[in-house]
PDB file of C-alpha atoms in Angstrom:
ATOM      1  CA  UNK A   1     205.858  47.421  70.570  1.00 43.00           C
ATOM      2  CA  UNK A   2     203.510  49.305  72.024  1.00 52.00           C
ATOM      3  CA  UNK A   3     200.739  48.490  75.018  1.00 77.00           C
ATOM      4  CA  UNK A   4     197.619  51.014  73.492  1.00 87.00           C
ATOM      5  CA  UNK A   5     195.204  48.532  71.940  1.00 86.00           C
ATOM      6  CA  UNK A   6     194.165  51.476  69.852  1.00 87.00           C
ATOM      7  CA  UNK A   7     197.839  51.762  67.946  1.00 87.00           C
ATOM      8  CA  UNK A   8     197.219  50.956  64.060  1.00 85.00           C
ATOM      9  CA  UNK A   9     193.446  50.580  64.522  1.00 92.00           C
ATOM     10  CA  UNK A  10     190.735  52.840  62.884  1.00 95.00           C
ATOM     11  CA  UNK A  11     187.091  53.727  64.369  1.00 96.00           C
ATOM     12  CA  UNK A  12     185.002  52.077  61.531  1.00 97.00           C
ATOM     13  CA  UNK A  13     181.565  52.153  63.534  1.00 97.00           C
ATOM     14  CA  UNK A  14     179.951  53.284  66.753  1.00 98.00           C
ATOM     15  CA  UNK A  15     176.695  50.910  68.422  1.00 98.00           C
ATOM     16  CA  UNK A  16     174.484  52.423  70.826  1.00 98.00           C
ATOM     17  CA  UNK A  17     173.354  49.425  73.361  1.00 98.00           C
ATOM     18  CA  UNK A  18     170.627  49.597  75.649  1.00 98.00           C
ATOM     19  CA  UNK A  19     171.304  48.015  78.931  1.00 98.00           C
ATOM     20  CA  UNK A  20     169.136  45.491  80.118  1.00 97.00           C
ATOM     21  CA  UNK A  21     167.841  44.532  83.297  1.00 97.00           C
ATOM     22  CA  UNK A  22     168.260  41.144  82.586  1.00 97.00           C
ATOM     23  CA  UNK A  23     172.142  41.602  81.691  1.00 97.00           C
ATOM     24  CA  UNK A  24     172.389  42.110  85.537  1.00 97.00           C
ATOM     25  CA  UNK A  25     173.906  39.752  88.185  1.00 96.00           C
ATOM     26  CA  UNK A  26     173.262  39.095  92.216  1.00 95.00           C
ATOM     27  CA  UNK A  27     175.936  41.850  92.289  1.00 94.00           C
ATOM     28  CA  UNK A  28     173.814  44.135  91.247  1.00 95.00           C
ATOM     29  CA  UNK A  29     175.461  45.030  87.954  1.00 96.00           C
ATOM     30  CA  UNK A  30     176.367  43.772  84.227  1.00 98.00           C
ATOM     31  CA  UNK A  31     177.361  39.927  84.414  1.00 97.00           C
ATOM     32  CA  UNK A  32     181.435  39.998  82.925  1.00 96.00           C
ATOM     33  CA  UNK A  33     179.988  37.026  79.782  1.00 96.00           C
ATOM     34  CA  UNK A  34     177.221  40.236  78.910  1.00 98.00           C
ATOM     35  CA  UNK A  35     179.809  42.108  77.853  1.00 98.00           C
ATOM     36  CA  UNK A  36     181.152  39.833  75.453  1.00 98.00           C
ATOM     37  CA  UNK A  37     177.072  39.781  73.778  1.00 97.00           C
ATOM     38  CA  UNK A  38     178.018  43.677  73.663  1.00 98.00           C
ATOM     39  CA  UNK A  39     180.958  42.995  71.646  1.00 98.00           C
ATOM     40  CA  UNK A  40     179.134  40.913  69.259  1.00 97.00           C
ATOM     41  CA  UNK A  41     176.322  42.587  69.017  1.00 97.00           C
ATOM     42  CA  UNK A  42     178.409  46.045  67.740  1.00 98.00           C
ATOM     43  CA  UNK A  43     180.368  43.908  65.965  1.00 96.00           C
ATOM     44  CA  UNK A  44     177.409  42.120  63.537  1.00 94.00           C
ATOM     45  CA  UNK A  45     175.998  45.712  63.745  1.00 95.00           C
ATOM     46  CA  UNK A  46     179.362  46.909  62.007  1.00 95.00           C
ATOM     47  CA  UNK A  47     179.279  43.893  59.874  1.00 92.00           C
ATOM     48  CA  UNK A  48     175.986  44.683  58.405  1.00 91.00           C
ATOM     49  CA  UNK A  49     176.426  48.400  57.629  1.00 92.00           C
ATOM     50  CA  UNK A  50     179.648  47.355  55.108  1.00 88.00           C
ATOM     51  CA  UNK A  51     177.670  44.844  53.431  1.00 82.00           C
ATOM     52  CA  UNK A  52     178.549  41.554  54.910  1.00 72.00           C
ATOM     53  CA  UNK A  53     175.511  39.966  55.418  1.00 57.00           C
ATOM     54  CA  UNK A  54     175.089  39.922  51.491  1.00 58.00           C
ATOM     55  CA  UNK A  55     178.785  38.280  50.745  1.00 55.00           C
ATOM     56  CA  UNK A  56     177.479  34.834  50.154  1.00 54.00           C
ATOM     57  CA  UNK A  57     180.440  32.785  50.198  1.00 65.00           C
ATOM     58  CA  UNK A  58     182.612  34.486  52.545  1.00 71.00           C
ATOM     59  CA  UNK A  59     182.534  35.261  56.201  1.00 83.00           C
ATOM     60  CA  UNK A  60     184.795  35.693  59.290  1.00 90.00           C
ATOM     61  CA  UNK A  61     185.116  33.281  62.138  1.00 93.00           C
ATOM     62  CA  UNK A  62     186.809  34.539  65.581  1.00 96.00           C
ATOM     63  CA  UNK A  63     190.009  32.934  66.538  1.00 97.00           C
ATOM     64  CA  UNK A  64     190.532  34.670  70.211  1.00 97.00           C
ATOM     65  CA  UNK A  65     188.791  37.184  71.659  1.00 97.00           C
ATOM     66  CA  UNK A  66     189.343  39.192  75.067  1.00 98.00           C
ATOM     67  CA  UNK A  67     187.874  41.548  77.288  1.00 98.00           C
ATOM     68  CA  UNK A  68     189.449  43.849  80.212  1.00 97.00           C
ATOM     69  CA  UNK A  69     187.047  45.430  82.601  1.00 98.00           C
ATOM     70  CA  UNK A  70     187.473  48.722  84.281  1.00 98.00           C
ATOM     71  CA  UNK A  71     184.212  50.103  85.755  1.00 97.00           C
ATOM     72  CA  UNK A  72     180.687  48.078  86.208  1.00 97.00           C
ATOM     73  CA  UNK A  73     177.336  48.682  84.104  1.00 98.00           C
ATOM     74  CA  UNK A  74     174.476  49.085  85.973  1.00 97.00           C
ATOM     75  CA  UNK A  75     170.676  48.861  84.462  1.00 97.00           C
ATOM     76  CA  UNK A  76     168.936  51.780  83.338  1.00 97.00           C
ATOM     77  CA  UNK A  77     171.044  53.171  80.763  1.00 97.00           C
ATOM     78  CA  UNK A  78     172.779  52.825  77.193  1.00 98.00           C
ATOM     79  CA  UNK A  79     175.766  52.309  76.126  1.00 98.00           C
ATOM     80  CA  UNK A  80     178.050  53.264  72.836  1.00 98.00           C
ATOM     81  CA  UNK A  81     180.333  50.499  72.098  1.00 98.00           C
ATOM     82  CA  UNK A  82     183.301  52.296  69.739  1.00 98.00           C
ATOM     83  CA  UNK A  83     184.313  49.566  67.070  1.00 98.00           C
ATOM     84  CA  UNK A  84     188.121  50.026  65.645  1.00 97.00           C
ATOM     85  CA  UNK A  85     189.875  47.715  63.273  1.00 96.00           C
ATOM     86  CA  UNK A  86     193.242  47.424  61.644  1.00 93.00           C
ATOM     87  CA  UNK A  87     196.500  45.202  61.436  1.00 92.00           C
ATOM     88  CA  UNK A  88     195.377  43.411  58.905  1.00 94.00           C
ATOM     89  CA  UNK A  89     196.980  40.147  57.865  1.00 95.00           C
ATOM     90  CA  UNK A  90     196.873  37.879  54.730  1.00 96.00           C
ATOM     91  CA  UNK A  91     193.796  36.360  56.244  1.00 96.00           C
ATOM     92  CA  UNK A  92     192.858  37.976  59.254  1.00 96.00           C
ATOM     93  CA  UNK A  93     192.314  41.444  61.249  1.00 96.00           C
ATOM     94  CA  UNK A  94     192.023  42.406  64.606  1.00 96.00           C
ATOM     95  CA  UNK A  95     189.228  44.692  66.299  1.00 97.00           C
ATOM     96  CA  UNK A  96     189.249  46.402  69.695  1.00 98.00           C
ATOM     97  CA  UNK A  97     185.976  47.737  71.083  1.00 98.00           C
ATOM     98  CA  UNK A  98     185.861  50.063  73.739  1.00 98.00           C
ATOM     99  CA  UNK A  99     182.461  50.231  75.852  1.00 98.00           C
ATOM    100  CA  UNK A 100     181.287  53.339  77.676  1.00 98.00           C
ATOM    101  CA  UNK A 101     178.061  54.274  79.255  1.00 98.00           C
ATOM    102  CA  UNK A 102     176.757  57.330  77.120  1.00 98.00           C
ATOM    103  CA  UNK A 103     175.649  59.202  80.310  1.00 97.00           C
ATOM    104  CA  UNK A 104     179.375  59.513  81.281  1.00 97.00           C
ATOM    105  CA  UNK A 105     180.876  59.408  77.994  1.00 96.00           C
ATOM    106  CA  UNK A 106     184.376  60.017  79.215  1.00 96.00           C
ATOM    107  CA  UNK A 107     184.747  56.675  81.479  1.00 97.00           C
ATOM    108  CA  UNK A 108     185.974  53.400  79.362  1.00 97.00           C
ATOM    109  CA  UNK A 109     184.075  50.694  81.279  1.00 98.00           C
ATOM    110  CA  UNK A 110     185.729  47.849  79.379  1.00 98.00           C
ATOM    111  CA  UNK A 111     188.019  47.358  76.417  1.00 98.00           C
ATOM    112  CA  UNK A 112     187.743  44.123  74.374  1.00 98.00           C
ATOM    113  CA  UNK A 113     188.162  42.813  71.064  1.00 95.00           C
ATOM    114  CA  UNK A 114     188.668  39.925  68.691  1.00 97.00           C
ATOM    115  CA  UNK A 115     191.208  38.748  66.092  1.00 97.00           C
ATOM    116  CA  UNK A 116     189.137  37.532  63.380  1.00 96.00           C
ATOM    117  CA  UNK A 117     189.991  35.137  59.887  1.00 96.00           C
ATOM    118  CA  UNK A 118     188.062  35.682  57.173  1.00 93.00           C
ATOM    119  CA  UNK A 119     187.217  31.880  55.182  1.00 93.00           C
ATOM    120  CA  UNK A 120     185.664  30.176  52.554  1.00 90.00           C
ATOM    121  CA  UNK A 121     182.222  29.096  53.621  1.00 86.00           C
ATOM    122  CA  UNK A 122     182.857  26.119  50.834  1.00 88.00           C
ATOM    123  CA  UNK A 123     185.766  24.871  52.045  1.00 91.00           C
ATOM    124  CA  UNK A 124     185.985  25.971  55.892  1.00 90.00           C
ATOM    125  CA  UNK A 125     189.935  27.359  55.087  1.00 94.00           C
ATOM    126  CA  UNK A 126     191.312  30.696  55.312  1.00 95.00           C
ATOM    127  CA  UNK A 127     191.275  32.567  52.321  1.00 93.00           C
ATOM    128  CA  UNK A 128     192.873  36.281  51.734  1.00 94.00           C
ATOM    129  CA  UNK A 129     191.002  39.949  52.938  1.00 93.00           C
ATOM    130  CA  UNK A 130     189.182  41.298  50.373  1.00 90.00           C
ATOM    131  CA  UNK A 131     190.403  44.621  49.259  1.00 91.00           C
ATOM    132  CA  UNK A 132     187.674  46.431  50.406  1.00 89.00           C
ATOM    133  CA  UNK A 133     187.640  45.126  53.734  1.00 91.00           C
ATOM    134  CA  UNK A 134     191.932  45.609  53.540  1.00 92.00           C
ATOM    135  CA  UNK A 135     190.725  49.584  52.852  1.00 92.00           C
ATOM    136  CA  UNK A 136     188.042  50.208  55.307  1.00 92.00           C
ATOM    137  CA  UNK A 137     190.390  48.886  57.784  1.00 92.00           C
ATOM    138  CA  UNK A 138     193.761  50.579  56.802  1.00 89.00           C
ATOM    139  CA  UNK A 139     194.318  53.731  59.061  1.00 81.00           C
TER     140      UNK A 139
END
């Protein structure tokens, strides 16, 4: 087993994130709960560029999600928040998101992700990946 969150994941989208000066603490940088809006944010992003806002029906709830910080975020500036996915499941996937500011592209500021279960809107249970999703996914 291996400790790279990357391992078996694929880049399937990249957000570009304006900081706020509202996302900002008393400390003088990016509150830690911000950073999980980030995540969501490039995650619906990614979510709408496949398609999924028109799969009536379907849709994916998270079961767990995470976030390790390594540098602060500091208002003015952007960010690009990398979106991979993989190890897929019957019913779920995972995605890890790196964060960066895109002034100092080089510097990971925070590594997060999600493991997510895609359901039946009908019936609130699990149901299996559609194949498309299983492809866009598979590295």
């Amino acid at each position: 087993m291996t400790s790279d969150p990357l391992s078996g994941k694929k880049l399937v989208f990249t957000s570009r994130i304006p900081i706020r000066w509202g996302d900002m603490d008393a400390m003088g940088h990016v509150n830690n709960v911000v950073f999980f809006r980030y995540l969501e944010q490039a995650r619906i992003e990614w979510y709408s560029h496949i398609g999924r806002g028109e799969k009536a029906g379907s849709e994916t709830v998270v079961v767990h999600c995470y976030c390790t910080y390594y540098a602060p975020l500091v208002y003015p500036g952007d960010i690009e928040v990398r979106t991979y996915a993989g190890s897929p499941g019957r019913s779920s996937f995972e995605i890890v998101q790196e964060i960066r500011r895109c002034d100092d592209p080089k510097t990971v500021c925070a590594i997060g992700g999600s493991k997510v279960v895609w359901i039946d809107q009908a019936t609130g249970k699990s149901t299996p990946l559609p194949d498309v999703i299983r492809q866009l996914i598979t590295p």
